[in-house]
PDB file of C-alpha atoms in Angstrom:
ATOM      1  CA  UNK A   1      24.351  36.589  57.773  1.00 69.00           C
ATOM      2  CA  UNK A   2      26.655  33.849  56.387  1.00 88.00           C
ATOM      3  CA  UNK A   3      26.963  32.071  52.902  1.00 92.00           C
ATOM      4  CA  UNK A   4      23.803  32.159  51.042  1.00 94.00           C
ATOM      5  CA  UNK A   5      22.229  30.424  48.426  1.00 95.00           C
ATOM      6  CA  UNK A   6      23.006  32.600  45.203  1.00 95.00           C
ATOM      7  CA  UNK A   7      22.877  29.638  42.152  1.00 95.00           C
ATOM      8  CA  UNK A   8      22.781  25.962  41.236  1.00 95.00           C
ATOM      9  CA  UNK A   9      25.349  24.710  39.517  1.00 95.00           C
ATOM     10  CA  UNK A  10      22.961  23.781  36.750  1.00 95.00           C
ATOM     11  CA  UNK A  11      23.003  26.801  36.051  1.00 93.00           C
ATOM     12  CA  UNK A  12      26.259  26.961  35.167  1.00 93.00           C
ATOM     13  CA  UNK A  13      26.348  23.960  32.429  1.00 90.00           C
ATOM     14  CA  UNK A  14      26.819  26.544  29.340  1.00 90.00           C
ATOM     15  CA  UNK A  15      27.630  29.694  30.793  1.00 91.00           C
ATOM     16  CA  UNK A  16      30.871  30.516  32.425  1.00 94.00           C
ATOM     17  CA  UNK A  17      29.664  34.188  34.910  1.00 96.00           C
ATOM     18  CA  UNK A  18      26.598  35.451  35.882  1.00 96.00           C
ATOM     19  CA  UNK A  19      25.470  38.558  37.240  1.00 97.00           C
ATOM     20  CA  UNK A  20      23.648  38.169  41.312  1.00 95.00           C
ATOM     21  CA  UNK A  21      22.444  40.895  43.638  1.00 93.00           C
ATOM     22  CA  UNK A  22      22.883  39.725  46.869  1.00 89.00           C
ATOM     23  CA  UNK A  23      22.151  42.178  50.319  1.00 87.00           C
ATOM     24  CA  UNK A  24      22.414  44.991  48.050  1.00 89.00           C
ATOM     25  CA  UNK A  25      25.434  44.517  46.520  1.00 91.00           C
ATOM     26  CA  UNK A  26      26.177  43.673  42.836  1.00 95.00           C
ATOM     27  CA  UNK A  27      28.236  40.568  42.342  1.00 96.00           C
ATOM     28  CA  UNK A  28      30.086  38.499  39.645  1.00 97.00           C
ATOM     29  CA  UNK A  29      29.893  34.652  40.021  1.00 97.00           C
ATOM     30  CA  UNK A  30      32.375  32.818  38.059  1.00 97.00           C
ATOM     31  CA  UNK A  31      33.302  29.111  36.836  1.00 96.00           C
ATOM     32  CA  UNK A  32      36.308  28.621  36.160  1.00 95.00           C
ATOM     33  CA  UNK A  33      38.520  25.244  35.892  1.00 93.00           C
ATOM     34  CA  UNK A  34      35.593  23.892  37.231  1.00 93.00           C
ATOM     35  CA  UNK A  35      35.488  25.596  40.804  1.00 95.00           C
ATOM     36  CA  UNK A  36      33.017  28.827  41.559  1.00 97.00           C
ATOM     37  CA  UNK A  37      34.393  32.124  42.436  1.00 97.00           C
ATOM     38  CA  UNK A  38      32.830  35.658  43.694  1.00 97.00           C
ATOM     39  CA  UNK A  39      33.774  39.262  43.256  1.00 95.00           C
ATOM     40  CA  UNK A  40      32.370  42.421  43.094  1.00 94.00           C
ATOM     41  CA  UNK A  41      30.684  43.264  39.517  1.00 95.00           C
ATOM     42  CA  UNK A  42      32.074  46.773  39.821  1.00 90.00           C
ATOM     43  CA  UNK A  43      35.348  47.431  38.481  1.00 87.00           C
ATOM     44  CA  UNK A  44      37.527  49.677  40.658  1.00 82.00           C
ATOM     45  CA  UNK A  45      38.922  51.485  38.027  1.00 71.00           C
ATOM     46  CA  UNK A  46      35.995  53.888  37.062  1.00 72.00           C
ATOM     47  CA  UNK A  47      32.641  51.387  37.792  1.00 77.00           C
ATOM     48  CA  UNK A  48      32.144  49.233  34.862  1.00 85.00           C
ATOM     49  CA  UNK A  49      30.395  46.446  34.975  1.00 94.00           C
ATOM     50  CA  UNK A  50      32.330  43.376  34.652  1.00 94.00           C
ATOM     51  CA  UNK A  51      29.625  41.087  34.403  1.00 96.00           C
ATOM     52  CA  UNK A  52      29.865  43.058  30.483  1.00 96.00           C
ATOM     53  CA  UNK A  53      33.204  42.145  30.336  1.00 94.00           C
ATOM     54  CA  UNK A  54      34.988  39.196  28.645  1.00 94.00           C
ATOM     55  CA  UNK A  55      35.874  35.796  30.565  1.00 96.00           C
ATOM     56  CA  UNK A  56      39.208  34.413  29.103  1.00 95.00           C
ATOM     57  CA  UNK A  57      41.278  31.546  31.092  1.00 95.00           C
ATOM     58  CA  UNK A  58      40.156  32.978  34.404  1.00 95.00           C
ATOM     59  CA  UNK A  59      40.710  36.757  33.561  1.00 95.00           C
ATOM     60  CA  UNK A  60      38.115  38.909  33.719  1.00 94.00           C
ATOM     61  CA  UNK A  61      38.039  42.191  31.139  1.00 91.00           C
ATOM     62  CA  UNK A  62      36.135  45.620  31.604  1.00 89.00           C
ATOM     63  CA  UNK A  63      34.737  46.466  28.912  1.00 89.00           C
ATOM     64  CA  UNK A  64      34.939  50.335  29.409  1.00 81.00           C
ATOM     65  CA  UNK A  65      39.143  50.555  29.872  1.00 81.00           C
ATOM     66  CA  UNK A  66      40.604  47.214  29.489  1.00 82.00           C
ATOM     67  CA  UNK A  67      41.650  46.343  33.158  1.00 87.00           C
ATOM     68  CA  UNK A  68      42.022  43.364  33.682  1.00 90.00           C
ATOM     69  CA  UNK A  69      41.074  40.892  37.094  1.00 92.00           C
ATOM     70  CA  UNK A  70      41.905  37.662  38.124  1.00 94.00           C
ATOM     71  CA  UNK A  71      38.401  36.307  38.181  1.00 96.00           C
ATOM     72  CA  UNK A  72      39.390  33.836  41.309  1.00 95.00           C
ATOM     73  CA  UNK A  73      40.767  36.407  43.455  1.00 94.00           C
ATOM     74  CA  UNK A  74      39.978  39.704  42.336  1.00 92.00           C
ATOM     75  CA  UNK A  75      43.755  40.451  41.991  1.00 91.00           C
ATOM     76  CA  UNK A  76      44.096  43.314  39.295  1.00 88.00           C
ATOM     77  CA  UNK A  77      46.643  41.803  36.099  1.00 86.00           C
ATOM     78  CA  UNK A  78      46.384  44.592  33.474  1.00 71.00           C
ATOM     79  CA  UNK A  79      45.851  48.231  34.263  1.00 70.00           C
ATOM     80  CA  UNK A  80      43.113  50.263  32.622  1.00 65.00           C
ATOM     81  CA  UNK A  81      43.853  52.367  29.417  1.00 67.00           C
ATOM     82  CA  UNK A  82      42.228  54.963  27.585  1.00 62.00           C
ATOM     83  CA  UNK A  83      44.448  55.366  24.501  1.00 60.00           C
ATOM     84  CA  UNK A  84      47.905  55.757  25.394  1.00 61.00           C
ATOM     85  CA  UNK A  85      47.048  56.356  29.011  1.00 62.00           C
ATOM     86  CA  UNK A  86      47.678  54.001  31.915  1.00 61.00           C
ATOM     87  CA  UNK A  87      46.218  54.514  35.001  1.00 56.00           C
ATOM     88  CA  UNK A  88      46.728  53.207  38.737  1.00 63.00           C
ATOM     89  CA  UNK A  89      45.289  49.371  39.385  1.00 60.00           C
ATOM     90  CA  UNK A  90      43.244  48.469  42.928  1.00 75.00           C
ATOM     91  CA  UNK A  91      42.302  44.882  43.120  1.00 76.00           C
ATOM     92  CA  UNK A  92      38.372  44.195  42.987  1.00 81.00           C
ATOM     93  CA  UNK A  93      36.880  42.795  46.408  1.00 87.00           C
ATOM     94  CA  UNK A  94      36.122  38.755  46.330  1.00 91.00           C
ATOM     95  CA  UNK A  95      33.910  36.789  48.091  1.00 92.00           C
ATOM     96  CA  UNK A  96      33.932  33.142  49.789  1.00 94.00           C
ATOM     97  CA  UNK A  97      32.089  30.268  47.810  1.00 96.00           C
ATOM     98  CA  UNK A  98      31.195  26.690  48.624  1.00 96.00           C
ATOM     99  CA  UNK A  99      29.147  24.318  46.854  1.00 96.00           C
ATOM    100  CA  UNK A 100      26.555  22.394  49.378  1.00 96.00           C
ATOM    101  CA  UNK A 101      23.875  20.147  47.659  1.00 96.00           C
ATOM    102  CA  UNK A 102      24.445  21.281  44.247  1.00 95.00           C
ATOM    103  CA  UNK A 103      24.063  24.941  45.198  1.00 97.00           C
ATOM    104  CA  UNK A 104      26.590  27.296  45.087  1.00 97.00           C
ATOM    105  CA  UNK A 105      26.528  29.657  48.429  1.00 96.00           C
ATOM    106  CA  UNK A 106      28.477  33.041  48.950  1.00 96.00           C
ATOM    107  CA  UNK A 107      29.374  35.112  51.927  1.00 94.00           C
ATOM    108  CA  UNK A 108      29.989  38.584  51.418  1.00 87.00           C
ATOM    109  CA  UNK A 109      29.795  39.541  54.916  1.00 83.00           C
ATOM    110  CA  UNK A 110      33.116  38.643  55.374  1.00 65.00           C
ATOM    111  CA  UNK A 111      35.868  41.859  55.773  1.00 57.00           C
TER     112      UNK A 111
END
């Protein structure tokens, strides 16, 4: 189906993420450093939502274990922990983004 309209970027003049459902499929949309980026609101670890988690500096934080994503590229930074327990990281999916008209547009039907 190709990149489609998820957001304005008006909407993005005092928040920094929101939460879309687009074909389906839950996904985070980000600003950060002034660019938009998509990923997939589930966290591979164990499912948490990271729409719930913190935004810091472009780092994305699930609030159920800690893990920690790069917000632009899904790339996992900080494995998850429950207490002294570490356990094994999988990057989070993203998603293409372009700004047309003052809308922001994603493609998740790219594999």
């Amino acid at each position: 189906m190709g990149f489609q309209k998820v957001a304005g970027i008006q909407e993005f003049e005092n928040i920094e993420k929101k939460l879309i459902e687009l074909d389906g499929k839950s996904i985070l949309l980000t600003k950060v450093e002034g660019d938009y980026y998509a990923i997939s609101n589930k966290c591979p670890h164990m499912g948490g939502s990271l729409y719930k988690g913190t935004l810091e500096d472009g780092v994305i934080t699930c609030p159920r274990h800690g893990a920690k994503y790069d917000a632009k590229t899904g790339k996992g930074l900080g494995k998850p922990k429950i207490l002294f327990l570490e356990f094994k990281m999988q990057d989070d999916r993203s998603y293409p983004v372009k700004v047309e008209d003052g809308n922001i547009l994603v493609d998740i039907n790219i594999e």
